Amino acid sequence: MAYKTFKLPEDLLMGSATAATHIEGGEQPHNWYRWSELGKIQDGSHSKVACDHINHIESDVKLLKAIQTETYRMGIEWSRIEPVEGQFSQEGIELYRKEIKLLLKNNIRPLVTLWHFSNPLWMEDDGGWINPKCVDRYLNYVRFVVDELGDLVTDWVTINEPNVYLFFGYFEGRWPPGMRGKVRKYLRGANHFAKAHLKAYDQIHEQLKAKGHKSEEIHVGVAHHLRIFDMFDKRHLTKMAAYVSNHLFQWMYLEAMTHARFVFPLKWHREFPKKNYCDFIGINYYSRDLVKGIYNPGTLFNELYVKKGKAVNDLGWEIYPKGLFRICKRVYKHYKIPIFITENGICDANDEQRAKFIYDHLKQLNKAIKKGIDIRRYYHWSTMDNFEWAEGVSARFGLYHNNYETQERTLRDSGKFYGEICKKKKVSRKMIKKYLLKREEVEA
Ligand code: BGC
């Protein structure tokens, strides 16, 4: 394959991402701790171990510095801040203040995620995101965090991938609370997530303005998991199934959380005035599915496949770089709101495909920017291998390899490649030779 050099725009901010439960570790009272205790993690690993980041804050910031990260997407663990309803932990918030100050000292701009799949047990055990009280509960937690950190942080992701969380937790059952086929709960949860974001958007803006930040400095948005759903065949049923997947899994969330447009089958909420509720649209992009229509309401009338002969990652997900371009184009055409790629990465334990993955996806990103799509940031998922939900620690997405016995992190070759791209904002001939051709030449 012929690789071509390319230059990225100087003002595209480059970074990497993690989330609290993925890396922190510790005996925290949350849903993933309990799920691990119940033995539900496929490889038997436990969220209390993860990357023990909470005891490695200084050295982990050094890892970011070493790969020339300009920005870092990090998460807050709700149960660390509010272990009991209404009781906020000063000790918990101090850990994050310390980390954020370190990032700023190193010129790394934090983008802070407030919710990423993890609920305190008091909330989980009272219906989690299905109980309408969740909206106020979430807003109280957000108020505390933004009050405490808002002098340092202007960029916030309110909610990460509500669709994935609700699908696995209430439809497929692999994630806590482990329910299956609960379509009504899936929709109720979606309504609550949307309301929580819309209210949080205004609340965070108000809080940050009160702290002296100007409107244009504030960035509040959602990180959406967006996939490509292409048709497996040309049957009418397949066409409908692809539409339904796209609508129920992604489009209804985008509409509700960006413009407060609650499209069917969500419930309409009139209390939200028409305007934009996102300063950026966060896109987490990984893969595409081929949708095949079937006659089974229990599976939402579809089956998903990977195209035959296509490259896949360790989890069997198709590697489809063009999808990044297609999604950015579609989202930007519709909303005309700046885009942050809040996640994009590959599960690749042997680091055989990651460098090429990075190259191919950044090339598509560059193409999109050249076509006028306003993409401002790119966060590679993930900074280091981590606790990957139901898959546990054996699924490895990191630029850094993590040894879970010693908690020693080692930069992979692809991580070195990514670090050079962050530093130089380009892929040069020399880099192609060093990181992309090497393996193919050896094999030839
Ligand atoms: C999630 C991450 C996860 C990644 C890879 C995204 O859907 O936001 O938490 O690690 O996918 O599976």
XYZ file of C-alpha atoms and ligand atoms in Angstrom:
456
model
C 0.000 0.000 0.000
C 1.233 3.439 -0.881
C 1.227 5.791 2.072
C 1.161 9.504 1.364
C 2.458 12.277 3.553
C -0.016 14.823 4.895
C -0.159 17.888 7.126
C -2.754 18.509 9.775
C -3.960 22.040 10.551
C -1.816 23.692 13.239
C -4.883 24.644 15.243
C -6.300 21.114 15.422
C -5.842 20.184 19.096
C -4.457 16.677 19.508
C -4.965 14.588 22.593
C -5.825 11.277 24.121
C -8.671 10.128 26.331
C -9.468 7.984 29.334
C -12.390 7.843 31.769
C -12.475 7.501 35.531
C -13.685 3.898 35.937
C -11.387 2.734 33.137
C -8.226 3.732 34.957
C -8.657 4.888 38.565
C -9.114 1.666 40.539
C -10.063 1.686 44.228
C -12.934 0.267 46.256
C -15.510 2.743 45.064
C -19.215 2.149 45.702
C -20.380 2.111 42.079
C -22.167 -0.199 39.641
C -18.960 -1.495 38.001
C -17.400 -2.372 41.333
C -20.443 -4.473 42.130
C -20.543 -5.976 38.618
C -16.915 -7.037 39.091
C -17.702 -8.505 42.531
C -20.507 -10.515 40.933
C -17.952 -12.110 38.602
C -19.507 -10.572 35.501
C -16.253 -9.404 33.926
C -15.290 -11.827 31.175
C -11.627 -12.212 32.080
C -12.219 -12.132 35.840
C -10.552 -8.734 36.298
C -11.898 -6.110 38.692
C -12.585 -2.384 38.497
C -10.892 -1.900 41.878
C -7.530 -2.636 40.232
C -7.781 -1.055 36.749
C -4.643 1.091 36.238
C -4.439 2.261 39.845
C -4.317 5.717 38.345
C -5.440 7.318 41.578
C -1.988 6.478 42.981
C -0.151 7.326 39.753
C -1.446 10.794 38.964
C 1.957 12.497 38.647
C 3.543 9.751 36.556
C 0.483 9.467 34.312
C 0.578 13.181 33.539
C 4.212 12.663 32.559
C 3.055 10.000 30.097
C 0.809 12.564 28.439
C 3.615 15.060 28.282
C 5.896 12.448 26.712
C 3.525 12.015 23.758
C 3.124 15.777 23.307
C -0.551 15.749 24.121
C -2.048 19.247 23.896
C -5.319 18.248 25.484
C -6.516 15.366 27.626
C -10.018 14.008 28.048
C -10.393 12.681 31.580
C -13.314 11.610 33.722
C -14.726 12.157 37.188
C -15.990 9.221 39.247
C -19.368 10.289 40.636
C -19.200 7.848 43.589
C -15.859 9.349 44.661
C -17.487 12.784 44.832
C -20.866 11.808 46.249
C -20.556 8.372 47.890
C -23.799 8.985 49.782
C -26.629 11.067 48.321
C -26.151 14.723 49.204
C -22.785 14.177 50.931
C -20.011 15.595 48.810
C -16.413 14.599 49.398
C -13.831 17.354 49.593
C -11.118 14.718 49.605
C -12.470 13.264 46.359
C -12.609 16.580 44.533
C -9.109 17.513 45.722
C -7.660 14.551 43.803
C -9.092 15.950 40.585
C -7.977 19.496 41.376
C -4.489 18.224 41.880
C -4.519 16.366 38.568
C -6.026 19.273 36.630
C -3.494 21.722 38.068
C -0.719 19.405 36.985
C -2.154 19.181 33.487
C -2.391 22.950 33.217
C 1.130 23.353 34.502
C 2.217 21.111 31.632
C 0.169 23.070 29.087
C -2.308 20.250 28.627
C -5.865 21.461 28.312
C -8.366 19.313 30.207
C -11.698 18.231 28.747
C -13.571 16.772 31.709
C -16.279 14.112 31.402
C -18.865 14.235 34.163
C -20.572 10.911 33.519
C -19.135 7.874 31.748
C -21.163 4.694 32.491
C -20.615 4.652 36.237
C -23.280 5.334 38.897
C -22.911 5.525 42.678
C -24.699 2.553 44.249
C -27.237 4.736 46.088
C -28.361 5.992 42.680
C -28.081 2.642 40.887
C -30.171 0.939 43.564
C -32.921 3.503 43.254
C -33.564 2.896 39.564
C -30.435 4.572 38.151
C -31.234 6.513 34.983
C -34.724 5.039 34.749
C -35.939 6.828 37.871
C -36.996 10.415 36.941
C -35.141 11.639 40.045
C -31.899 10.921 38.186
C -32.041 14.298 36.417
C -31.930 16.358 39.632
C -29.476 13.961 41.214
C -27.117 14.375 38.296
C -27.537 18.163 38.285
C -26.672 18.386 42.009
C -23.518 16.414 41.444
C -22.614 18.546 38.425
C -23.217 21.747 40.397
C -20.768 20.664 43.072
C -18.064 19.570 40.617
C -18.306 22.671 38.442
C -18.294 24.917 41.511
C -15.127 23.245 42.721
C -13.283 22.931 39.399
C -14.823 25.633 37.245
C -12.053 28.121 37.958
C -9.662 25.700 36.216
C -11.811 23.942 33.594
C -13.861 25.479 30.774
C -14.369 22.332 28.650
C -16.902 19.716 29.739
C -18.494 16.564 28.385
C -21.752 16.232 30.294
C -22.563 12.655 29.315
C -20.743 9.915 27.445
C -22.625 7.597 25.080
C -26.048 7.204 26.688
C -27.009 4.907 23.782
C -24.268 2.347 24.492
C -24.955 2.355 28.236
C -28.712 1.860 27.803
C -28.320 -0.719 25.060
C -25.933 -2.957 27.003
C -27.612 -2.400 30.369
C -31.290 -2.682 29.414
C -31.452 -4.404 26.070
C -28.540 -6.775 25.740
C -27.869 -7.342 29.438
C -24.075 -7.608 29.415
C -23.635 -4.479 31.550
C -25.141 -3.479 34.867
C -27.985 -3.584 35.747
C -28.054 -6.605 33.397
C -31.587 -6.326 31.997
C -32.667 -7.702 28.643
C -35.153 -6.555 26.037
C -36.476 -3.658 28.143
C -37.392 -1.334 25.282
C -39.524 0.962 27.446
C -36.740 1.367 29.969
C -34.287 2.041 27.155
C -36.518 4.885 25.942
C -37.223 6.247 29.408
C -33.494 6.325 30.118
C -32.869 8.123 26.825
C -35.397 10.803 27.788
C -33.732 11.293 31.153
C -30.226 11.526 29.719
C -31.403 14.120 27.223
C -33.134 16.208 29.893
C -30.114 15.926 32.181
C -27.807 17.203 29.450
C -30.085 20.057 28.335
C -30.370 21.343 31.887
C -26.699 20.768 32.654
C -25.747 22.754 29.556
C -27.423 25.924 30.869
C -26.359 25.280 34.442
C -22.678 24.840 33.591
C -22.698 27.964 31.426
C -24.204 29.983 34.259
C -21.764 28.625 36.811
C -18.735 29.276 34.599
C -19.857 32.776 33.678
C -20.285 33.535 37.376
C -16.660 32.520 37.765
C -15.623 35.090 35.193
C -15.266 32.941 32.046
C -16.490 34.481 28.802
C -19.147 32.654 26.808
C -16.828 31.990 23.898
C -14.277 30.299 26.176
C -16.810 27.737 27.405
C -17.200 24.372 25.675
C -19.975 22.069 26.830
C -21.107 19.052 24.819
C -22.014 15.367 24.754
C -19.768 12.511 23.561
C -21.956 10.434 21.226
C -21.100 6.928 20.103
C -21.807 7.046 16.377
C -21.467 4.076 14.032
C -22.059 3.482 10.379
C -25.028 1.228 9.740
C -24.824 0.062 6.126
C -27.233 -2.358 4.476
C -26.330 -6.050 4.312
C -28.617 -6.583 1.310
C -31.095 -4.573 -0.715
C -34.320 -5.979 0.739
C -37.017 -3.591 1.893
C -36.918 -5.087 5.384
C -33.182 -4.450 5.574
C -33.682 -0.853 4.545
C -36.174 -0.403 7.355
C -33.930 -2.166 9.856
C -30.975 0.077 8.963
C -33.202 3.116 9.406
C -34.502 1.893 12.768
C -30.972 1.113 14.070
C -29.723 4.467 13.015
C -32.675 6.312 14.482
C -33.035 4.497 17.811
C -29.347 4.065 18.501
C -28.000 7.438 17.453
C -30.134 9.979 15.671
C -32.839 10.420 18.328
C -30.106 11.115 20.919
C -28.372 13.651 18.693
C -31.620 15.470 17.996
C -32.743 15.566 21.626
C -29.393 16.529 23.106
C -28.337 19.058 20.468
C -31.576 20.926 19.756
C -34.045 19.647 22.376
C -35.990 18.019 19.523
C -37.547 14.954 21.093
C -38.400 12.882 18.041
C -40.579 9.749 18.136
C -40.481 7.478 20.135
C -39.088 9.859 22.767
C -41.557 11.831 24.837
C -41.837 15.478 23.886
C -40.676 17.939 26.570
C -41.920 21.458 25.997
C -39.936 23.171 28.708
C -36.804 23.572 26.586
C -36.648 26.646 24.338
C -35.340 26.113 20.811
C -31.596 26.778 20.577
C -28.275 24.913 20.467
C -27.485 22.950 23.613
C -23.958 22.007 22.567
C -20.890 24.138 21.937
C -19.373 21.122 20.216
C -20.616 17.728 19.120
C -18.421 14.975 20.495
C -18.070 11.979 18.193
C -16.761 8.647 19.439
C -16.118 6.623 16.306
C -14.925 3.023 16.138
C -16.568 0.886 13.486
C -19.403 0.044 11.119
C -22.033 -2.675 11.067
C -23.896 -4.228 8.189
C -27.548 -4.404 9.147
C -29.791 -7.222 7.961
C -33.544 -6.994 8.420
C -35.263 -9.935 10.147
C -38.722 -10.635 11.601
C -37.895 -10.498 15.309
C -39.010 -7.571 17.464
C -36.823 -8.961 20.290
C -33.730 -7.913 18.360
C -35.218 -4.658 17.058
C -35.733 -6.407 13.678
C -32.084 -6.621 12.820
C -28.925 -8.672 12.826
C -25.493 -7.093 12.574
C -22.589 -8.366 10.509
C -19.055 -7.432 9.596
C -18.290 -7.265 5.886
C -16.492 -10.419 4.744
C -12.737 -10.133 4.305
C -12.477 -6.758 6.046
C -9.768 -5.976 8.584
C -11.058 -6.249 12.155
C -9.666 -5.386 15.594
C -9.113 -7.880 18.443
C -12.810 -7.679 19.335
C -13.915 -8.412 15.765
C -15.041 -4.840 14.994
C -14.539 -3.790 11.387
C -11.814 -1.208 10.832
C -13.487 1.294 8.540
C -11.645 4.654 8.452
C -13.914 6.149 5.807
C -16.717 5.948 8.351
C -15.106 8.780 10.305
C -15.380 11.046 7.270
C -18.947 9.956 6.518
C -20.121 10.571 10.076
C -18.439 13.971 10.434
C -19.917 15.045 7.108
C -23.413 13.954 8.051
C -23.345 15.494 11.520
C -21.816 18.769 10.396
C -24.164 19.166 7.435
C -27.120 18.806 9.769
C -25.987 20.806 12.817
C -23.208 23.168 11.669
C -21.716 22.939 15.173
C -17.949 22.375 15.686
C -16.954 18.754 16.124
C -14.535 17.212 18.613
C -13.543 13.613 17.937
C -13.835 12.652 21.587
C -12.786 9.005 20.979
C -11.293 6.972 18.163
C -9.107 3.951 18.678
C -8.483 0.249 18.284
C -8.297 -2.836 20.483
C -4.975 -4.300 19.341
C -2.975 -6.111 22.017
C 0.010 -6.831 19.753
C 0.137 -3.346 18.306
C 0.035 -4.770 14.792
C -2.622 -2.485 13.351
C -2.706 0.629 15.552
C -0.191 2.750 13.636
C -2.034 2.127 10.376
C -5.361 2.735 12.135
C -4.115 6.122 13.341
C -2.745 7.021 9.914
C -5.915 6.011 8.043
C -8.286 7.751 10.439
C -6.301 10.977 10.638
C -6.172 11.026 6.861
C -9.953 10.839 6.718
C -10.183 13.512 9.384
C -7.895 15.748 7.376
C -9.973 15.198 4.265
C -13.081 16.237 6.205
C -11.393 19.410 7.479
C -10.264 20.264 3.953
C -13.862 19.942 2.786
C -14.857 22.636 5.275
C -16.063 20.481 8.170
C -15.236 22.303 11.382
C -13.344 19.659 13.393
C -11.428 21.240 16.263
C -9.989 18.356 18.310
C -8.968 14.699 18.049
C -8.661 12.459 21.140
C -7.175 9.034 20.622
C -8.767 6.275 22.702
C -6.975 5.459 24.864
C -3.923 6.869 26.566
C -3.191 3.499 28.162
C -4.644 -0.013 28.290
C -7.375 -0.049 30.896
C -10.414 -1.717 32.437
C -12.596 -2.134 29.364
C -15.997 -2.745 30.983
C -17.395 -6.276 30.499
C -14.271 -7.304 28.554
C -12.001 -6.443 31.481
C -8.330 -5.633 31.173
C -7.568 -8.106 28.382
C -8.975 -5.761 25.728
C -6.090 -3.410 25.009
C -6.774 -0.007 23.468
C -3.749 1.886 24.800
C -1.062 3.989 23.198
C 0.763 2.797 26.323
C 0.865 -0.892 27.180
C -0.012 -1.500 30.830
C 1.436 -4.290 32.927
C -1.309 -4.910 35.493
C 0.999 -6.750 37.895
C 3.451 -3.876 38.237
C 1.315 -1.015 36.855
C 4.218 -0.145 34.620
C 3.266 1.630 31.391
C 5.336 1.283 28.235
C 4.842 3.360 25.114
C 3.973 1.187 22.128
C 5.482 1.890 18.707
C 2.134 3.203 17.551
C 2.182 5.505 20.596
C 5.532 6.858 19.467
C 4.060 7.442 16.024
C 1.073 9.247 17.531
C 3.376 11.342 19.720
C 5.327 12.471 16.658
C 2.108 13.390 14.881
C 0.970 15.436 17.905
C 4.283 17.244 17.954
C 4.730 17.891 14.225
C 1.089 18.022 13.088
C 2.004 15.982 10.061
C 2.903 12.547 8.763
C 6.246 12.786 6.989
C 8.065 10.358 4.685
C 10.427 9.546 7.512
C 7.564 8.679 9.840
C 5.911 6.506 7.205
C 9.145 4.564 6.794
C 9.711 4.241 10.502
C 6.239 3.285 11.674
C 4.163 2.096 8.751
C 6.429 0.404 6.244
C 8.685 -1.337 8.724
C 6.450 -4.312 9.388
C 5.409 -4.838 5.779
C 9.024 -4.677 4.606
C 10.113 -7.224 7.175
C 7.327 -9.546 6.105
C 8.100 -9.164 2.391
C -16.625 4.027 25.281
C -15.338 3.695 26.005
C -14.841 2.349 25.527
C -14.624 2.384 24.046
C -14.068 1.101 23.469
C -16.606 3.682 23.814
O -17.861 3.261 23.400
O -16.931 5.374 25.519
O -15.595 3.715 27.381
O -13.677 1.954 26.152
O -15.860 2.605 23.439
O -14.938 0.038 23.664
